[in-house]
Amino acid sequence: MKRVSAAVDSSKLAVSCMPFISSRFSDRVGNMEDIMEKIISLAKRRGFIFPGSEIYGGLAGMWDYGPLGVELKNNIKREFWKTMVYGRDDTVGLDAAILMNPKVWEASGHTDAFTDPLVECKKCHTRVRADHEDEIKAHEEIHKKKKEKVEWTEPRKFNLLVEAKLGAVEEGKLSVYLRGEITQGVHVNFKNILDSSWRKLPFGIAQIGKAFRNEITPGNFTFRSREFEQMELQWFCSPLASRTVRTHGDSNADLRGKWMPDDWFGYWKEERIKWYISLGMEKSHVRFRKHEEDEKAHYAKAAWDIEYDSPFGGWKELEGIHNRGDWDLSRHSKFSGERLAYFDDETREWVTPWVIETSGGVDRAALFFLIDAYREEGEGKEKRTVLKLHPKLAPIKVAVFPLLANKPQLVEKAREVYKNLQTTSYNLQPIVFDDIGNIGKRYRRQDEIGTPWCVTIDHQTLEDDTVTVRDRDTMEQERVRNEELNSFLQKSFV
Ligand code: ATP
């Protein structure tokens, strides 16, 4: 969440707002200046991401995910859930409602403090974030070209919560907010979860869901949207040194039993950055950044971002790791009158747990995975665009082709292979059949959407029941016995 900066320091702006395209893109994209245009165009052309309500001229900050986009996003969410919930014995999941009693937002501090600093151009009344130096500079450039000098209003606080009206009768409509962060659903359910699942500290509650913000300047494709999805963990731990030794199924268990919130903070920071790297994000393209004191959200005792080295202005926030202390539980206790605390059996006392939060954006992850995977390779006829997505994230896992579309025997055999894979190999993960155009074109089409393997049925298949499996990244082909195809692909996929 946001800080409110005191004033726009224009001396700082001059240095930091040079048009910036990271040079790291030059080795893998022809004309690097166009990388975002290329990605936006690919996303639209191949059905990853469309502008929201496009036929009506769109709606700023809204995006729709097409057939491939929904798969990519689902894969990201599934991997998050596998790592953060199924892969551990100390976390559980939750899916809370988007609309909540308005008191939630008073208690959480969002009605007062969920603000961005806004300044307005006195010439044309354009509004931008006072703390977004690149936006300020870009706007000043527009006027400079017209030989005009921009004057800005003093920054003022702009609340980001999106309002809605609930109820069937006009007079009785209740003003509610679309949740500005998914976190609060977890905190108001803390007691329910504790009572129903008998958890002992430390434990975590994970959630994935939509959040809404009246962003002043949505932009950079899906990076800053007004409707977006978050994937989060709220980790509840004791602020008191614990004598209990908890086991987490690994060799550090003894130590972790005694961990304090700061230790957990460090642990989750590392776990989360490792997660992005394990799914193929280049290590040197992600980093941590510690928030300055005046930058921290109202609830945060400590805040670090995991940032991605983007083509639009360099390092940008991908995920926030926050030490929320006991802010949320204490405030909700106070405002609701319910005791939101944990009874420590050993010390025989009530303790309000502290919360370490990991809060990532699903849309930002999808965007940065796409950017990270994008390559242009080869020259002339050999030229190809390829998305080197991790197989776990690739929207389509396998494409099956008959070598020639006009040879019924090949088509029939290819259909049989396709059906077999579809029903047995991937637990119904997306697999496609394609017999349109020549084989080279089919490979290119799959490369462009990141399909890791193409299976081709050719004349030899009819003789010895072997198929060729082509690897997206190396473009090498291997002959595999049809009966071993399932296990061959599974091996590389899992
Ligand atoms: P920023 O400084 O970029 O506005 P933030 O610090 O307000 O982000 P948090 O409140 O920490 O973000 O939200 C957690 C995560 O939710 C962010 O790391 C980001 O991935 C995602 N997120 C936040 N705002 C948006 C948005 N407007 N569009 C898409 N994703 C967002």
PDB file of C-alpha atoms and ligand atoms in Angstrom, residues 1-3 61 63 65 110 114-116 129 131-132 160 180-183 211-215 217-219 221-232 276 289 291 295 297 299 303-306 316-322 324 357-365 368, ligand 1:
ATOM      1  CA  MET A   1       0.000   0.000   0.000  1.00  0.00           C
ATOM      2  CA  LYS A   2       0.875   3.614  -0.274  1.00  0.00           C
ATOM      3  CA  ARG A   3       2.797   6.388   1.294  1.00  0.00           C
ATOM      4  CA  GLY A  61      -7.517  -0.399 -15.977  1.00  0.00           C
ATOM      5  CA  TRP A  63      -8.367  -6.518 -18.755  1.00  0.00           C
ATOM      6  CA  TYR A  65      -7.947 -13.007 -20.030  1.00  0.00           C
ATOM      7  CA  HIS A 110      -8.253   1.744   4.878  1.00  0.00           C
ATOM      8  CA  PHE A 114      -5.491   3.715   1.928  1.00  0.00           C
ATOM      9  CA  THR A 115      -4.432   6.691  -0.115  1.00  0.00           C
ATOM     10  CA  ASP A 116      -2.149   7.695  -2.918  1.00  0.00           C
ATOM     11  CA  ARG A 129       0.611  10.087  -8.720  1.00  0.00           C
ATOM     12  CA  ASP A 131       5.271   9.752  -6.042  1.00  0.00           C
ATOM     13  CA  HIS A 132       5.519   8.418  -9.625  1.00  0.00           C
ATOM     14  CA  LEU A 160      -8.256   4.103  -3.461  1.00  0.00           C
ATOM     15  CA  GLY A 180      -8.904  -2.991  -1.727  1.00  0.00           C
ATOM     16  CA  GLU A 181      -6.782  -5.927  -0.567  1.00  0.00           C
ATOM     17  CA  ILE A 182      -7.746  -9.538   0.057  1.00  0.00           C
ATOM     18  CA  THR A 183      -5.933  -9.614   3.391  1.00  0.00           C
ATOM     19  CA  ALA A 211      -8.991  -6.831  -5.301  1.00  0.00           C
ATOM     20  CA  PHE A 212     -10.054  -3.433  -6.621  1.00  0.00           C
ATOM     21  CA  ARG A 213      -8.367  -0.054  -6.434  1.00  0.00           C
ATOM     22  CA  ASN A 214      -9.219   3.351  -7.855  1.00  0.00           C
ATOM     23  CA  GLU A 215      -5.712   3.689  -9.238  1.00  0.00           C
ATOM     24  CA  THR A 217      -3.135   6.271 -13.381  1.00  0.00           C
ATOM     25  CA  PRO A 218      -3.683   2.673 -14.453  1.00  0.00           C
ATOM     26  CA  GLY A 219      -1.172   1.649 -17.089  1.00  0.00           C
ATOM     27  CA  PHE A 221      -0.537  -2.904 -19.735  1.00  0.00           C
ATOM     28  CA  THR A 222      -1.859  -5.046 -16.847  1.00  0.00           C
ATOM     29  CA  PHE A 223       0.823  -3.867 -14.395  1.00  0.00           C
ATOM     30  CA  ARG A 224      -1.404  -1.281 -12.770  1.00  0.00           C
ATOM     31  CA  SER A 225      -5.033  -2.294 -13.155  1.00  0.00           C
ATOM     32  CA  ARG A 226      -8.120  -1.256 -11.244  1.00  0.00           C
ATOM     33  CA  GLU A 227      -9.325  -4.833 -10.903  1.00  0.00           C
ATOM     34  CA  PHE A 228      -6.662  -7.450 -10.262  1.00  0.00           C
ATOM     35  CA  GLU A 229      -5.968 -10.656  -8.402  1.00  0.00           C
ATOM     36  CA  GLN A 230      -3.749 -11.185  -5.400  1.00  0.00           C
ATOM     37  CA  MET A 231      -2.204 -14.370  -4.001  1.00  0.00           C
ATOM     38  CA  GLU A 232      -1.328 -14.091  -0.368  1.00  0.00           C
ATOM     39  CA  TYR A 276       9.458 -17.099  -8.798  1.00  0.00           C
ATOM     40  CA  ARG A 289      13.973  -3.631  -2.130  1.00  0.00           C
ATOM     41  CA  HIS A 291      10.812   0.285   1.886  1.00  0.00           C
ATOM     42  CA  GLU A 295       7.022   4.748   2.288  1.00  0.00           C
ATOM     43  CA  ALA A 297       1.898   1.348   4.650  1.00  0.00           C
ATOM     44  CA  TYR A 299       0.016  -1.244   9.138  1.00  0.00           C
ATOM     45  CA  ALA A 303       8.153  -3.903   4.288  1.00  0.00           C
ATOM     46  CA  TRP A 304      10.247  -5.265   1.455  1.00  0.00           C
ATOM     47  CA  ASP A 305       9.273  -5.687  -2.168  1.00  0.00           C
ATOM     48  CA  ILE A 306      10.290  -8.377  -4.570  1.00  0.00           C
ATOM     49  CA  LYS A 316       8.885  -2.606 -10.397  1.00  0.00           C
ATOM     50  CA  GLU A 317       7.043  -4.244  -7.515  1.00  0.00           C
ATOM     51  CA  LEU A 318       5.956  -7.813  -8.065  1.00  0.00           C
ATOM     52  CA  GLU A 319       5.203  -8.870  -4.508  1.00  0.00           C
ATOM     53  CA  GLY A 320       5.269  -7.229  -1.088  1.00  0.00           C
ATOM     54  CA  ILE A 321       6.467  -8.918   2.110  1.00  0.00           C
ATOM     55  CA  HIS A 322       5.178  -7.096   5.161  1.00  0.00           C
ATOM     56  CA  ARG A 324       1.970  -6.317   9.881  1.00  0.00           C
ATOM     57  CA  GLU A 357       2.275 -11.227   4.977  1.00  0.00           C
ATOM     58  CA  THR A 358       3.397 -12.241   1.516  1.00  0.00           C
ATOM     59  CA  SER A 359       1.221 -10.448  -1.032  1.00  0.00           C
ATOM     60  CA  GLY A 360       1.782 -11.001  -4.742  1.00  0.00           C
ATOM     61  CA  GLY A 361      -0.212  -9.927  -7.776  1.00  0.00           C
ATOM     62  CA  VAL A 362      -1.329 -12.750 -10.060  1.00  0.00           C
ATOM     63  CA  ASP A 363      -1.625 -10.360 -13.001  1.00  0.00           C
ATOM     64  CA  ARG A 364       1.811  -8.861 -12.395  1.00  0.00           C
ATOM     65  CA  ALA A 365       3.265 -12.357 -12.098  1.00  0.00           C
ATOM     66  CA  PHE A 368       6.448 -10.609 -15.809  1.00  0.00           C
TER      67      PHE A 368
HETATM   68  P1  ATP B   1       2.213  -0.269  -5.968  1.00  0.00           P
HETATM   69  O1  ATP B   1       3.247   0.406  -5.087  1.00  0.00           O
HETATM   70  O2  ATP B   1       2.762  -0.785  -7.275  1.00  0.00           O
HETATM   71  O3  ATP B   1       0.963   0.536  -6.120  1.00  0.00           O
HETATM   72  P2  ATP B   1       1.340  -1.623  -3.642  1.00  0.00           P
HETATM   73  O4  ATP B   1       2.528  -1.457  -2.775  1.00  0.00           O
HETATM   74  O5  ATP B   1       0.185  -0.733  -3.435  1.00  0.00           O
HETATM   75  O6  ATP B   1       1.766  -1.594  -5.185  1.00  0.00           O
HETATM   76  P3  ATP B   1       0.372  -3.928  -2.247  1.00  0.00           P
HETATM   77  O7  ATP B   1      -0.704  -3.183  -1.577  1.00  0.00           O
HETATM   78  O8  ATP B   1       1.555  -4.361  -1.447  1.00  0.00           O
HETATM   79  O9  ATP B   1       0.861  -3.141  -3.560  1.00  0.00           O
HETATM   80  O10 ATP B   1      -0.287  -5.171  -2.978  1.00  0.00           O
HETATM   81  C1  ATP B   1       0.349  -6.433  -3.086  1.00  0.00           C
HETATM   82  C2  ATP B   1       0.531  -6.841  -4.536  1.00  0.00           C
HETATM   83  O11 ATP B   1      -0.687  -6.699  -5.272  1.00  0.00           O
HETATM   84  C3  ATP B   1       1.530  -5.993  -5.291  1.00  0.00           C
HETATM   85  O12 ATP B   1       2.850  -6.436  -5.036  1.00  0.00           O
HETATM   86  C4  ATP B   1       1.119  -6.216  -6.728  1.00  0.00           C
HETATM   87  O13 ATP B   1       1.676  -7.407  -7.248  1.00  0.00           O
HETATM   88  C5  ATP B   1      -0.378  -6.382  -6.627  1.00  0.00           C
HETATM   89  N1  ATP B   1      -1.013  -5.114  -7.001  1.00  0.00           N
HETATM   90  C6  ATP B   1      -1.194  -4.037  -6.226  1.00  0.00           C
HETATM   91  N2  ATP B   1      -1.804  -3.056  -6.901  1.00  0.00           N
HETATM   92  C7  ATP B   1      -2.017  -3.536  -8.152  1.00  0.00           C
HETATM   93  C8  ATP B   1      -2.621  -3.001  -9.323  1.00  0.00           C
HETATM   94  N3  ATP B   1      -3.138  -1.799  -9.330  1.00  0.00           N
HETATM   95  N4  ATP B   1      -2.659  -3.775 -10.443  1.00  0.00           N
HETATM   96  C9  ATP B   1      -2.150  -5.016 -10.443  1.00  0.00           C
HETATM   97  N5  ATP B   1      -1.568  -5.574  -9.354  1.00  0.00           N
HETATM   98  C10 ATP B   1      -1.503  -4.853  -8.220  1.00  0.00           C
END
